[in-house]
Amino acid sequence: MRRDYSLTGAEAATAVASGLAEGHWFQAEVDLKRLSELSERSNSRAAVDTLVWVGLIIAAGVLAWNVRSTWWAVPAFLAYGALVGGAADARWHECGHGTAFRSNTLNDLVYYPACFMLARRPLFWRWSHFRHHTDTIIRGRDVEIAFQRPTTVPEALLRFTHVQGAFTMFRDTISTALGRITDVERQLMPSDDLPRMVRDARVFTSLWVAAIAAVIWTGTLWPILYIGGPTIYGGWLMVFFGITQHAGLQENVLDHRYSTRTVLMNPILRFLYLNMNYHIEHHMYPSVPYYRLRALHEEIKQQLPAPNPSTLHAYREIFTAFRHQSVDPDWEIPNREIPDVSGRRAPIVQDIAWGRAGDSIDLGPADLARGGLRPVRIDGQDFVLARTEEGSYVLADRICTHGEADMSQGVVLGCEIECPRHNGRFDLRTGQPTRKPVREPLGVQPVTESEGRLYVHGDWGLRF
Ligand code: FES
């Protein structure tokens, strides 16, 4: 019997009642300074990768056009389709997290076209992916569980055609363009994002209508082989990578080491997939950009299960799981050894006693590097001491206003701090949200520097 994955069914209520919803997830231990280095963003690195990808799309598209009256058009269009309808998925993903480029504008500049290539509504999928990271393959919570139990082997193989998947995407986008809002969308998204979702869907639908009009006008299929069609005939590459992420692994567990898979892949696949094969690492630390995931893997691999040594190995594991789970949905993959990390050190927190100098609290020496973060505790209350890249210090609340994330594991970008869990951002000077999904401001207090020491003034509405 198929398990219940709906957001309104019994499993959804169970997830909330049992503490699985918005739960506290296991994280591998990483030194905070190292994590900050690994979370650095590079516009130039992401730009080079993006330009190579776009260059390949143009080259495949031109080649396909030039050989369109020969059988060579078949492999040429297959390559074009895979780059558009398949490789766009990894670009959508990284730019949606805001981690590919340092600049938010550049991330959005790639995110929206990638959404169009995949027929994904930009805002809905941003919010659904926030949920996926909050409740990764928790039944009744995660709307991105691609391979629900039981998935049979024929069903899984059929998914590679992406006909049904693409049809769902087109149908949902057109439905949104007509102004229809579903319960799932209302549940996942804030109401003020709904009009923009409709507007984006109308833009996408108009472009598809234009492609179909061009088909009628020219009397050929070429226009939809370039626009819209790749979402269907190139989608196999997205499924090829996506299936390795969570398929067949344990559901309803607050530890990505059980629910997520890291697979070692060759450099060509890693380029197409933007290193998302390091998927456990990505889920544990979504603030680390794709080009540093390999380094993060080296940093924490002792605390993770051994990666699948090849894509073929991962596929064998997945299809074995599908075979067993189609008979017994409770069947789990055996011998997936998860290292015992019970002896881990607790994170080091600078503990500050209730010691005031006049009306100020002494936070210690001004020795934080620019862009640095340090957890501090003042009389049992948790904060994070942050230093902007411009050099000023700020004392901020340690827990993100969107969820239970520890901001000391985040990253400072200019004068902003980014949450490590969903990449929401706050302006450190004002505490105001600057990037979704955060909506409530973060408590921030300016810190002054005097004779090499840092002080926060005592009149800031202390909750002591
Ligand atoms: Fe979601 Fe911070 S917990 S952005």
PDB file of C-alpha atoms in Angstrom, residues 39-41 96-102 104 107 285-289 373 400 405-428 434-438 442:
ATOM      1  CA  SER A  39      30.943  29.317   3.011  1.00  0.00           C
ATOM      2  CA  GLU A  40      32.699  32.077   1.060  1.00  0.00           C
ATOM      3  CA  ARG A  41      31.079  32.933  -2.275  1.00  0.00           C
ATOM      4  CA  GLY A  96      17.795  29.307  -5.389  1.00  0.00           C
ATOM      5  CA  HIS A  97      19.896  28.822  -2.276  1.00  0.00           C
ATOM      6  CA  GLY A  98      21.730  32.023  -3.166  1.00  0.00           C
ATOM      7  CA  THR A  99      25.057  30.274  -2.789  1.00  0.00           C
ATOM      8  CA  ALA A 100      26.382  30.078  -6.365  1.00  0.00           C
ATOM      9  CA  PHE A 101      27.215  33.758  -6.751  1.00  0.00           C
ATOM     10  CA  ARG A 102      28.075  36.166  -4.011  1.00  0.00           C
ATOM     11  CA  ASN A 104      21.994  38.042  -5.016  1.00  0.00           C
ATOM     12  CA  ASN A 107      21.812  34.382  -8.459  1.00  0.00           C
ATOM     13  CA  TYR A 285      25.571  22.868   5.526  1.00  0.00           C
ATOM     14  CA  PRO A 286      23.466  24.531   2.784  1.00  0.00           C
ATOM     15  CA  SER A 287      25.476  27.742   3.145  1.00  0.00           C
ATOM     16  CA  VAL A 288      28.526  26.088   1.565  1.00  0.00           C
ATOM     17  CA  PRO A 289      28.562  26.810  -2.209  1.00  0.00           C
ATOM     18  CA  LEU A 373      31.279  35.005  13.895  1.00  0.00           C
ATOM     19  CA  CYS A 400      17.251  32.758  13.515  1.00  0.00           C
ATOM     20  CA  ALA A 405      19.034  27.639  13.290  1.00  0.00           C
ATOM     21  CA  ASP A 406      22.207  28.730  15.026  1.00  0.00           C
ATOM     22  CA  MET A 407      23.354  31.969  13.370  1.00  0.00           C
ATOM     23  CA  SER A 408      26.929  31.462  14.600  1.00  0.00           C
ATOM     24  CA  GLN A 409      27.180  28.750  11.915  1.00  0.00           C
ATOM     25  CA  GLY A 410      26.059  31.207   9.254  1.00  0.00           C
ATOM     26  CA  VAL A 411      28.104  33.444   7.052  1.00  0.00           C
ATOM     27  CA  VAL A 412      28.716  37.193   6.948  1.00  0.00           C
ATOM     28  CA  LEU A 413      28.390  38.729   3.491  1.00  0.00           C
ATOM     29  CA  GLY A 414      29.222  42.417   3.522  1.00  0.00           C
ATOM     30  CA  CYS A 415      26.953  43.873   6.198  1.00  0.00           C
ATOM     31  CA  GLU A 416      24.568  40.923   6.150  1.00  0.00           C
ATOM     32  CA  ILE A 417      24.440  37.678   8.061  1.00  0.00           C
ATOM     33  CA  GLU A 418      23.095  34.576   6.314  1.00  0.00           C
ATOM     34  CA  CYS A 419      21.333  31.840   8.205  1.00  0.00           C
ATOM     35  CA  PRO A 420      22.924  28.401   7.771  1.00  0.00           C
ATOM     36  CA  ARG A 421      19.651  26.539   7.419  1.00  0.00           C
ATOM     37  CA  HIS A 422      17.674  28.155   4.582  1.00  0.00           C
ATOM     38  CA  ASN A 423      20.073  30.928   3.539  1.00  0.00           C
ATOM     39  CA  GLY A 424      17.749  33.680   4.777  1.00  0.00           C
ATOM     40  CA  ARG A 425      19.614  36.938   5.417  1.00  0.00           C
ATOM     41  CA  PHE A 426      19.463  39.882   7.820  1.00  0.00           C
ATOM     42  CA  ASP A 427      21.084  43.291   7.660  1.00  0.00           C
ATOM     43  CA  LEU A 428      23.448  43.345  10.632  1.00  0.00           C
ATOM     44  CA  THR A 434      16.982  40.994   3.349  1.00  0.00           C
ATOM     45  CA  ARG A 435      16.409  37.562   1.872  1.00  0.00           C
ATOM     46  CA  LYS A 436      13.635  34.972   2.068  1.00  0.00           C
ATOM     47  CA  PRO A 437      12.469  33.015   3.933  1.00  0.00           C
ATOM     48  CA  VAL A 438      13.095  35.231   6.943  1.00  0.00           C
ATOM     49  CA  LEU A 442      16.809  39.633  14.133  1.00  0.00           C
TER      50      LEU A 442
END
